[in-house]
PDB file of C-alpha atoms and ligand atoms in Angstrom:
ATOM      1  CA  UNK A   1       4.835  -7.437 -15.100  1.00  0.00           C
ATOM      2  CA  UNK A   2       8.621  -8.032 -15.171  1.00  0.00           C
ATOM      3  CA  UNK A   3      10.372  -6.409 -12.223  1.00  0.00           C
ATOM      4  CA  UNK A   4      14.153  -6.671 -12.011  1.00  0.00           C
ATOM      5  CA  UNK A   5      14.492  -4.609  -8.818  1.00  0.00           C
ATOM      6  CA  UNK A   6      16.106  -6.144  -5.732  1.00  0.00           C
ATOM      7  CA  UNK A   7      13.850  -7.029  -2.787  1.00  0.00           C
ATOM      8  CA  UNK A   8      13.721  -4.042  -0.406  1.00  0.00           C
ATOM      9  CA  UNK A   9      15.031  -4.797   3.081  1.00  0.00           C
ATOM     10  CA  UNK A  10      14.300  -2.825   6.244  1.00  0.00           C
ATOM     11  CA  UNK A  11      17.721  -1.049   6.289  1.00  0.00           C
ATOM     12  CA  UNK A  12      17.392  -0.117   2.606  1.00  0.00           C
ATOM     13  CA  UNK A  13      13.864   1.146   3.226  1.00  0.00           C
ATOM     14  CA  UNK A  14      15.123   3.405   6.046  1.00  0.00           C
ATOM     15  CA  UNK A  15      17.904   4.753   3.801  1.00  0.00           C
ATOM     16  CA  UNK A  16      15.268   5.936   1.297  1.00  0.00           C
ATOM     17  CA  UNK A  17      14.773   8.914   3.641  1.00  0.00           C
ATOM     18  CA  UNK A  18      17.854  10.572   2.203  1.00  0.00           C
ATOM     19  CA  UNK A  19      17.509   9.304  -1.353  1.00  0.00           C
ATOM     20  CA  UNK A  20      16.052  12.520  -2.749  1.00  0.00           C
ATOM     21  CA  UNK A  21      12.756  10.924  -3.745  1.00  0.00           C
ATOM     22  CA  UNK A  22       9.489  10.160  -1.972  1.00  0.00           C
ATOM     23  CA  UNK A  23       8.764   6.730  -0.493  1.00  0.00           C
ATOM     24  CA  UNK A  24       5.611   5.182  -1.947  1.00  0.00           C
ATOM     25  CA  UNK A  25       3.449   2.828   0.122  1.00  0.00           C
ATOM     26  CA  UNK A  26       0.023   1.325  -0.410  1.00  0.00           C
ATOM     27  CA  UNK A  27      -2.031  -1.243   1.446  1.00  0.00           C
ATOM     28  CA  UNK A  28      -2.891  -4.611  -0.117  1.00  0.00           C
ATOM     29  CA  UNK A  29      -4.674  -7.644   1.243  1.00  0.00           C
ATOM     30  CA  UNK A  30      -4.466 -10.493  -1.267  1.00  0.00           C
ATOM     31  CA  UNK A  31      -2.237 -12.213  -3.850  1.00  0.00           C
ATOM     32  CA  UNK A  32      -3.317 -10.587  -7.153  1.00  0.00           C
ATOM     33  CA  UNK A  33      -3.674  -7.033  -5.843  1.00  0.00           C
ATOM     34  CA  UNK A  34      -0.321  -7.188  -4.018  1.00  0.00           C
ATOM     35  CA  UNK A  35       1.410  -8.579  -7.140  1.00  0.00           C
ATOM     36  CA  UNK A  36       0.014  -5.760  -9.291  1.00  0.00           C
ATOM     37  CA  UNK A  37       0.885  -3.082  -6.718  1.00  0.00           C
ATOM     38  CA  UNK A  38       4.405  -4.502  -6.297  1.00  0.00           C
ATOM     39  CA  UNK A  39       5.115  -4.675 -10.035  1.00  0.00           C
ATOM     40  CA  UNK A  40       3.757  -1.121 -10.419  1.00  0.00           C
ATOM     41  CA  UNK A  41       6.747   0.016  -8.371  1.00  0.00           C
ATOM     42  CA  UNK A  42       5.770   0.817  -4.780  1.00  0.00           C
ATOM     43  CA  UNK A  43       8.436   0.666  -2.066  1.00  0.00           C
ATOM     44  CA  UNK A  44       6.265  -0.748   0.694  1.00  0.00           C
ATOM     45  CA  UNK A  45       3.031  -2.691   1.057  1.00  0.00           C
ATOM     46  CA  UNK A  46       1.125  -2.595   4.324  1.00  0.00           C
ATOM     47  CA  UNK A  47      -1.251  -5.397   5.219  1.00  0.00           C
ATOM     48  CA  UNK A  48      -3.234  -2.965   7.331  1.00  0.00           C
ATOM     49  CA  UNK A  49      -5.874  -3.800   9.895  1.00  0.00           C
ATOM     50  CA  UNK A  50      -7.935  -1.462   7.687  1.00  0.00           C
ATOM     51  CA  UNK A  51      -8.829  -4.820   6.099  1.00  0.00           C
ATOM     52  CA  UNK A  52     -11.494  -5.008   8.811  1.00  0.00           C
ATOM     53  CA  UNK A  53     -13.266  -2.095   7.144  1.00  0.00           C
ATOM     54  CA  UNK A  54     -12.444  -2.332   3.429  1.00  0.00           C
ATOM     55  CA  UNK A  55     -12.411  -6.143   3.066  1.00  0.00           C
ATOM     56  CA  UNK A  56     -14.586  -7.413   5.929  1.00  0.00           C
ATOM     57  CA  UNK A  57     -17.098  -4.544   5.785  1.00  0.00           C
ATOM     58  CA  UNK A  58     -16.926  -3.667   9.499  1.00  0.00           C
ATOM     59  CA  UNK A  59     -17.335  -0.147  10.889  1.00  0.00           C
ATOM     60  CA  UNK A  60     -13.918  -0.089  12.623  1.00  0.00           C
ATOM     61  CA  UNK A  61     -10.695  -2.108  12.928  1.00  0.00           C
ATOM     62  CA  UNK A  62     -11.223  -3.444  16.466  1.00  0.00           C
ATOM     63  CA  UNK A  63     -12.585  -6.924  15.533  1.00  0.00           C
ATOM     64  CA  UNK A  64      -9.571  -7.776  13.347  1.00  0.00           C
ATOM     65  CA  UNK A  65      -7.612 -10.717  14.766  1.00  0.00           C
ATOM     66  CA  UNK A  66      -4.042 -11.909  14.451  1.00  0.00           C
ATOM     67  CA  UNK A  67      -5.259 -14.888  12.397  1.00  0.00           C
ATOM     68  CA  UNK A  68      -6.999 -12.496   9.988  1.00  0.00           C
ATOM     69  CA  UNK A  69      -3.858 -10.449   9.307  1.00  0.00           C
ATOM     70  CA  UNK A  70      -1.709 -13.576   9.015  1.00  0.00           C
ATOM     71  CA  UNK A  71      -4.152 -15.062   6.488  1.00  0.00           C
ATOM     72  CA  UNK A  72      -3.910 -11.926   4.320  1.00  0.00           C
ATOM     73  CA  UNK A  73      -0.187 -11.297   4.899  1.00  0.00           C
ATOM     74  CA  UNK A  74       0.735 -14.824   3.794  1.00  0.00           C
ATOM     75  CA  UNK A  75      -0.914 -14.227   0.391  1.00  0.00           C
ATOM     76  CA  UNK A  76       0.511 -10.729   0.009  1.00  0.00           C
ATOM     77  CA  UNK A  77       4.083 -11.573   0.968  1.00  0.00           C
ATOM     78  CA  UNK A  78       4.085 -14.651  -1.289  1.00  0.00           C
ATOM     79  CA  UNK A  79       3.255 -12.477  -4.299  1.00  0.00           C
ATOM     80  CA  UNK A  80       5.674  -9.621  -3.659  1.00  0.00           C
ATOM     81  CA  UNK A  81       9.143  -9.510  -5.268  1.00  0.00           C
ATOM     82  CA  UNK A  82      10.399  -6.024  -4.447  1.00  0.00           C
ATOM     83  CA  UNK A  83       8.348  -4.071  -1.911  1.00  0.00           C
ATOM     84  CA  UNK A  84       8.903  -4.223   1.843  1.00  0.00           C
ATOM     85  CA  UNK A  85       5.878  -6.000   3.330  1.00  0.00           C
ATOM     86  CA  UNK A  86       4.748  -4.642   6.703  1.00  0.00           C
ATOM     87  CA  UNK A  87       1.881  -6.149   8.704  1.00  0.00           C
ATOM     88  CA  UNK A  88      -0.325  -4.410  11.272  1.00  0.00           C
ATOM     89  CA  UNK A  89      -0.511  -5.755  14.798  1.00  0.00           C
ATOM     90  CA  UNK A  90      -4.274  -5.749  15.470  1.00  0.00           C
ATOM     91  CA  UNK A  91      -6.020  -4.400  18.567  1.00  0.00           C
ATOM     92  CA  UNK A  92      -5.044  -6.330  21.740  1.00  0.00           C
ATOM     93  CA  UNK A  93      -2.352  -8.400  20.071  1.00  0.00           C
ATOM     94  CA  UNK A  94       0.408  -6.215  21.562  1.00  0.00           C
ATOM     95  CA  UNK A  95      -1.081  -3.935  24.229  1.00  0.00           C
ATOM     96  CA  UNK A  96      -0.931  -6.702  26.874  1.00  0.00           C
ATOM     97  CA  UNK A  97       2.852  -6.464  27.254  1.00  0.00           C
ATOM     98  CA  UNK A  98       6.146  -7.333  25.634  1.00  0.00           C
ATOM     99  CA  UNK A  99       5.865 -11.111  25.716  1.00  0.00           C
ATOM    100  CA  UNK A 100       2.409 -11.062  24.127  1.00  0.00           C
ATOM    101  CA  UNK A 101       3.653  -8.549  21.522  1.00  0.00           C
ATOM    102  CA  UNK A 102       6.706 -10.671  20.690  1.00  0.00           C
ATOM    103  CA  UNK A 103       4.518 -13.759  20.409  1.00  0.00           C
ATOM    104  CA  UNK A 104       2.063 -11.981  18.064  1.00  0.00           C
ATOM    105  CA  UNK A 105       4.691 -10.295  15.915  1.00  0.00           C
ATOM    106  CA  UNK A 106       6.785 -13.470  15.937  1.00  0.00           C
ATOM    107  CA  UNK A 107       3.875 -15.429  14.483  1.00  0.00           C
ATOM    108  CA  UNK A 108       3.620 -12.874  11.659  1.00  0.00           C
ATOM    109  CA  UNK A 109       7.312 -13.242  10.804  1.00  0.00           C
ATOM    110  CA  UNK A 110       7.294 -17.043  11.162  1.00  0.00           C
ATOM    111  CA  UNK A 111       4.046 -17.756   9.291  1.00  0.00           C
ATOM    112  CA  UNK A 112       4.379 -15.238   6.463  1.00  0.00           C
ATOM    113  CA  UNK A 113       7.261 -13.843   4.401  1.00  0.00           C
ATOM    114  CA  UNK A 114       6.584 -10.292   5.665  1.00  0.00           C
ATOM    115  CA  UNK A 115       9.620  -8.386   6.959  1.00  0.00           C
ATOM    116  CA  UNK A 116       8.173  -6.101   9.628  1.00  0.00           C
ATOM    117  CA  UNK A 117       5.205  -5.195  11.800  1.00  0.00           C
ATOM    118  CA  UNK A 118       3.446  -1.883  12.437  1.00  0.00           C
ATOM    119  CA  UNK A 119       1.858  -0.868  15.696  1.00  0.00           C
ATOM    120  CA  UNK A 120      -0.203   2.121  16.795  1.00  0.00           C
ATOM    121  CA  UNK A 121       1.377   4.000  19.667  1.00  0.00           C
ATOM    122  CA  UNK A 122       3.964   6.538  20.784  1.00  0.00           C
ATOM    123  CA  UNK A 123       5.826   7.093  24.064  1.00  0.00           C
ATOM    124  CA  UNK A 124       3.577   4.653  25.941  1.00  0.00           C
ATOM    125  CA  UNK A 125       4.635   1.840  23.578  1.00  0.00           C
ATOM    126  CA  UNK A 126       8.351   2.746  23.471  1.00  0.00           C
ATOM    127  CA  UNK A 127       9.454  -0.065  25.809  1.00  0.00           C
ATOM    128  CA  UNK A 128       7.418  -2.542  23.829  1.00  0.00           C
ATOM    129  CA  UNK A 129       8.917  -1.361  20.515  1.00  0.00           C
ATOM    130  CA  UNK A 130      12.408  -1.766  22.009  1.00  0.00           C
ATOM    131  CA  UNK A 131      11.555  -5.294  23.185  1.00  0.00           C
ATOM    132  CA  UNK A 132      10.314  -6.264  19.728  1.00  0.00           C
ATOM    133  CA  UNK A 133      13.435  -4.848  18.045  1.00  0.00           C
ATOM    134  CA  UNK A 134      15.622  -6.667  20.603  1.00  0.00           C
ATOM    135  CA  UNK A 135      13.800  -9.862  19.639  1.00  0.00           C
ATOM    136  CA  UNK A 136      14.733  -9.279  15.989  1.00  0.00           C
ATOM    137  CA  UNK A 137      11.392  -7.896  14.850  1.00  0.00           C
ATOM    138  CA  UNK A 138      11.487  -4.613  12.859  1.00  0.00           C
ATOM    139  CA  UNK A 139       8.788  -2.144  13.897  1.00  0.00           C
ATOM    140  CA  UNK A 140       7.095   0.671  11.992  1.00  0.00           C
ATOM    141  CA  UNK A 141       5.395   2.999  14.483  1.00  0.00           C
ATOM    142  CA  UNK A 142       2.074   4.802  13.887  1.00  0.00           C
ATOM    143  CA  UNK A 143       1.307   8.217  15.412  1.00  0.00           C
ATOM    144  CA  UNK A 144      -1.486  10.759  15.104  1.00  0.00           C
ATOM    145  CA  UNK A 145      -4.945   9.389  14.442  1.00  0.00           C
ATOM    146  CA  UNK A 146      -4.891   5.853  15.790  1.00  0.00           C
ATOM    147  CA  UNK A 147      -7.930   3.933  14.562  1.00  0.00           C
ATOM    148  CA  UNK A 148      -7.566   1.348  17.365  1.00  0.00           C
ATOM    149  CA  UNK A 149      -8.255   4.153  19.887  1.00  0.00           C
ATOM    150  CA  UNK A 150     -11.595   5.071  18.285  1.00  0.00           C
ATOM    151  CA  UNK A 151     -13.515   4.287  21.494  1.00  0.00           C
ATOM    152  CA  UNK A 152     -11.307   6.530  23.659  1.00  0.00           C
ATOM    153  CA  UNK A 153     -11.435   9.425  21.188  1.00  0.00           C
ATOM    154  CA  UNK A 154     -15.141   8.945  20.416  1.00  0.00           C
ATOM    155  CA  UNK A 155     -14.487   8.960  16.666  1.00  0.00           C
ATOM    156  CA  UNK A 156     -11.774   9.536  14.089  1.00  0.00           C
ATOM    157  CA  UNK A 157     -10.212  12.941  14.743  1.00  0.00           C
ATOM    158  CA  UNK A 158      -7.182  14.902  13.540  1.00  0.00           C
ATOM    159  CA  UNK A 159      -4.491  14.786  16.263  1.00  0.00           C
ATOM    160  CA  UNK A 160      -3.303  18.360  16.905  1.00  0.00           C
ATOM    161  CA  UNK A 161      -1.288  18.100  20.138  1.00  0.00           C
ATOM    162  CA  UNK A 162       2.120  19.231  18.858  1.00  0.00           C
ATOM    163  CA  UNK A 163       4.079  18.590  22.062  1.00  0.00           C
ATOM    164  CA  UNK A 164       2.685  15.090  22.381  1.00  0.00           C
ATOM    165  CA  UNK A 165       3.356  14.289  18.708  1.00  0.00           C
ATOM    166  CA  UNK A 166       6.968  15.506  18.893  1.00  0.00           C
ATOM    167  CA  UNK A 167       7.577  13.572  22.123  1.00  0.00           C
ATOM    168  CA  UNK A 168       6.003  10.441  20.621  1.00  0.00           C
ATOM    169  CA  UNK A 169       8.101  10.758  17.450  1.00  0.00           C
ATOM    170  CA  UNK A 170      11.312  11.073  19.490  1.00  0.00           C
ATOM    171  CA  UNK A 171      10.303   8.132  21.695  1.00  0.00           C
ATOM    172  CA  UNK A 172       9.551   5.674  18.875  1.00  0.00           C
ATOM    173  CA  UNK A 173      12.772   6.544  17.046  1.00  0.00           C
ATOM    174  CA  UNK A 174      14.754   6.189  20.259  1.00  0.00           C
ATOM    175  CA  UNK A 175      13.078   2.810  20.870  1.00  0.00           C
ATOM    176  CA  UNK A 176      14.331   1.529  17.506  1.00  0.00           C
ATOM    177  CA  UNK A 177      11.404   1.935  15.096  1.00  0.00           C
ATOM    178  CA  UNK A 178      12.704   1.934  11.489  1.00  0.00           C
ATOM    179  CA  UNK A 179       9.955   4.259  10.168  1.00  0.00           C
ATOM    180  CA  UNK A 180       6.822   5.985  11.400  1.00  0.00           C
ATOM    181  CA  UNK A 181       3.363   6.496   9.918  1.00  0.00           C
ATOM    182  CA  UNK A 182       1.853   9.940  10.608  1.00  0.00           C
ATOM    183  CA  UNK A 183      -1.916   9.744  10.188  1.00  0.00           C
ATOM    184  CA  UNK A 184      -4.163  12.839  10.069  1.00  0.00           C
ATOM    185  CA  UNK A 185      -1.995  15.438  11.770  1.00  0.00           C
ATOM    186  CA  UNK A 186      -1.491  19.101  10.763  1.00  0.00           C
ATOM    187  CA  UNK A 187       0.939  19.400   7.846  1.00  0.00           C
ATOM    188  CA  UNK A 188       3.161  21.866   9.727  1.00  0.00           C
ATOM    189  CA  UNK A 189       3.702  19.401  12.583  1.00  0.00           C
ATOM    190  CA  UNK A 190       4.439  16.625  10.076  1.00  0.00           C
ATOM    191  CA  UNK A 191       7.176  18.818   8.543  1.00  0.00           C
ATOM    192  CA  UNK A 192       8.685  19.410  11.973  1.00  0.00           C
ATOM    193  CA  UNK A 193       8.705  15.698  12.780  1.00  0.00           C
ATOM    194  CA  UNK A 194      10.122  14.813   9.347  1.00  0.00           C
ATOM    195  CA  UNK A 195      13.003  17.276   9.773  1.00  0.00           C
ATOM    196  CA  UNK A 196      13.685  16.140  13.324  1.00  0.00           C
ATOM    197  CA  UNK A 197      13.809  12.374  12.794  1.00  0.00           C
ATOM    198  CA  UNK A 198      16.471  10.231  11.130  1.00  0.00           C
ATOM    199  CA  UNK A 199      13.885   7.561  10.263  1.00  0.00           C
ATOM    200  CA  UNK A 200      11.405   8.043   7.386  1.00  0.00           C
ATOM    201  CA  UNK A 201       7.963   9.531   8.012  1.00  0.00           C
ATOM    202  CA  UNK A 202       5.145   8.044   5.943  1.00  0.00           C
ATOM    203  CA  UNK A 203       2.146  10.353   5.796  1.00  0.00           C
ATOM    204  CA  UNK A 204      -1.567   9.795   5.341  1.00  0.00           C
ATOM    205  CA  UNK A 205      -3.459  13.019   5.868  1.00  0.00           C
ATOM    206  CA  UNK A 206      -0.232  14.674   7.021  1.00  0.00           C
ATOM    207  CA  UNK A 207       0.496  16.977   4.065  1.00  0.00           C
ATOM    208  CA  UNK A 208       2.922  16.720   1.179  1.00  0.00           C
ATOM    209  CA  UNK A 209       6.208  17.122   3.041  1.00  0.00           C
ATOM    210  CA  UNK A 210       6.618  13.774   4.787  1.00  0.00           C
ATOM    211  CA  UNK A 211       9.289  11.405   3.453  1.00  0.00           C
ATOM    212  CA  UNK A 212       6.633   9.202   1.894  1.00  0.00           C
ATOM    213  CA  UNK A 213       2.914   8.648   1.466  1.00  0.00           C
ATOM    214  CA  UNK A 214       0.577   5.727   2.043  1.00  0.00           C
ATOM    215  CA  UNK A 215      -3.014   5.213   0.914  1.00  0.00           C
ATOM    216  CA  UNK A 216      -5.564   2.443   1.327  1.00  0.00           C
ATOM    217  CA  UNK A 217      -5.819   0.322  -1.858  1.00  0.00           C
ATOM    218  CA  UNK A 218      -9.639   0.431  -1.978  1.00  0.00           C
ATOM    219  CA  UNK A 219      -9.739   4.246  -1.581  1.00  0.00           C
ATOM    220  CA  UNK A 220      -7.170   4.819  -4.344  1.00  0.00           C
ATOM    221  CA  UNK A 221      -9.087   2.583  -6.755  1.00  0.00           C
ATOM    222  CA  UNK A 222     -12.690   3.461  -5.892  1.00  0.00           C
ATOM    223  CA  UNK A 223     -13.224  -0.213  -4.983  1.00  0.00           C
ATOM    224  CA  UNK A 224     -15.999   0.128  -2.450  1.00  0.00           C
ATOM    225  CA  UNK A 225     -19.788  -0.280  -2.466  1.00  0.00           C
ATOM    226  CA  UNK A 226     -20.274   3.322  -1.369  1.00  0.00           C
ATOM    227  CA  UNK A 227     -18.864   6.528  -2.771  1.00  0.00           C
ATOM    228  CA  UNK A 228     -17.584   8.108   0.429  1.00  0.00           C
ATOM    229  CA  UNK A 229     -13.870   8.904   0.395  1.00  0.00           C
ATOM    230  CA  UNK A 230     -11.795  10.106   3.368  1.00  0.00           C
ATOM    231  CA  UNK A 231     -10.644  13.753   2.990  1.00  0.00           C
ATOM    232  CA  UNK A 232      -6.986  12.657   3.024  1.00  0.00           C
ATOM    233  CA  UNK A 233      -7.445  10.278   0.085  1.00  0.00           C
ATOM    234  CA  UNK A 234      -7.633  10.611  -3.696  1.00  0.00           C
ATOM    235  CA  UNK A 235      -9.461   8.273  -6.083  1.00  0.00           C
ATOM    236  CA  UNK A 236      -7.334   7.381  -9.133  1.00  0.00           C
ATOM    237  CA  UNK A 237      -9.812   4.894 -10.634  1.00  0.00           C
ATOM    238  CA  UNK A 238     -13.461   3.916 -10.345  1.00  0.00           C
ATOM    239  CA  UNK A 239     -13.451   0.140  -9.941  1.00  0.00           C
ATOM    240  CA  UNK A 240     -16.983   0.209  -8.549  1.00  0.00           C
ATOM    241  CA  UNK A 241     -18.278   1.388 -11.945  1.00  0.00           C
ATOM    242  CA  UNK A 242     -15.900  -0.874 -13.895  1.00  0.00           C
ATOM    243  CA  UNK A 243     -17.059  -3.977 -11.985  1.00  0.00           C
ATOM    244  CA  UNK A 244     -20.730  -3.019 -11.998  1.00  0.00           C
ATOM    245  CA  UNK A 245     -20.631  -2.349 -15.744  1.00  0.00           C
ATOM    246  CA  UNK A 246     -18.873  -5.664 -16.490  1.00  0.00           C
ATOM    247  CA  UNK A 247     -21.357  -7.653 -14.383  1.00  0.00           C
ATOM    248  CA  UNK A 248     -24.335  -5.963 -16.085  1.00  0.00           C
ATOM    249  CA  UNK A 249     -22.923  -6.657 -19.565  1.00  0.00           C
ATOM    250  CA  UNK A 250     -22.308 -10.302 -18.598  1.00  0.00           C
ATOM    251  CA  UNK A 251     -25.915 -10.664 -17.321  1.00  0.00           C
ATOM    252  CA  UNK A 252     -27.254  -9.069 -20.494  1.00  0.00           C
ATOM    253  CA  UNK A 253     -25.145 -11.374 -22.705  1.00  0.00           C
ATOM    254  CA  UNK A 254     -26.413 -14.451 -20.822  1.00  0.00           C
ATOM    255  CA  UNK A 255     -30.045 -13.283 -21.105  1.00  0.00           C
ATOM    256  CA  UNK A 256     -29.729 -12.574 -24.832  1.00  0.00           C
ATOM    257  CA  UNK A 257     -27.717 -15.725 -25.648  1.00  0.00           C
ATOM    258  CA  UNK A 258     -24.532 -13.821 -26.601  1.00  0.00           C
ATOM    259  CA  UNK A 259     -22.629 -15.643 -23.844  1.00  0.00           C
ATOM    260  CA  UNK A 260     -21.379 -18.324 -23.934  1.00  0.00           C
ATOM    261  CA  UNK A 261     -20.394 -18.112 -27.609  1.00  0.00           C
ATOM    262  CA  UNK A 262     -19.175 -20.874 -29.903  1.00  0.00           C
ATOM    263  CA  UNK A 263     -15.568 -20.118 -28.801  1.00  0.00           C
ATOM    264  CA  UNK A 264     -16.496 -20.942 -25.191  1.00  0.00           C
ATOM    265  CA  UNK A 265     -18.158 -24.297 -26.014  1.00  0.00           C
ATOM    266  CA  UNK A 266     -16.644 -27.804 -26.128  1.00  0.00           C
ATOM    267  CA  UNK A 267     -17.466 -30.371 -28.823  1.00  0.00           C
TER     268      UNK A 267
HETATM  269  O1  KIV B 301      -4.501  -0.142   8.572  1.00  0.00           O
HETATM  270  C1  KIV B 301      -4.078   0.646   7.701  1.00  0.00           C
HETATM  271  O2  KIV B 301      -4.348   0.520   6.499  1.00  0.00           O
HETATM  272  C2  KIV B 301      -3.222   1.752   8.139  1.00  0.00           C
HETATM  273  C3  KIV B 301      -2.859   2.797   7.134  1.00  0.00           C
HETATM  274  C4  KIV B 301      -4.019   3.664   6.868  1.00  0.00           C
HETATM  275  C5  KIV B 301      -1.664   3.566   7.540  1.00  0.00           C
HETATM  276  O3  KIV B 301      -2.842   1.791   9.273  1.00  0.00           O
END
């Protein structure tokens, strides 16, 4: 678990766009998982409001609060030595205007060791992004499928409006965002945006040609009570089976007297 790499700052993260290699991001929500992900060599860890679904078991991200993300971000950022830690601004913690957004994002930076926030939104949030950056708060933007807009869209849908996506990408860069997540958009539009912007594009369901990729920790590891996997994801392990198998073997050992053994007992 030794990791001699320097901590990644926001400017160094942005420079990875022209480094000739892909930027690797993953979500994480607690101390041990973030430590393992960090030491495994990712560039960025997102404490996503996806925690509402994969950790809290809710059907969408809307109920996630600022206190929830701060609780998780504090643990994550305390365990990380190298990766840039970015924290999602949950639903209604920034949409009410610049002062509310600065207050919310400011709490994240003051109460955790995270370096930046992420917010869902394009042109309509450009002024707000600029206000946050002016206040000293680095912002990662998030375009395409925006889970916090699930009620407006009536579900989770691929965003195919090319003109809107290009305008949004220009607007968030112009406003000072240091990177942008592109979620579930056609690969060809993601290429166009990636070539057009100076800041890195981090794709999820946006094809292979963005500057980097991000996945949700639980999807990558098969760490979920059900087997469904989003189309844009890939399962690299099956923790559901690993955990279930371990628990069953433990129960069997207790029932048959094989656990605890003499080595586990005190005299
Ligand atoms: O909340 C989250 O995990 C995200 C990623 C899927 C980009 O926004």
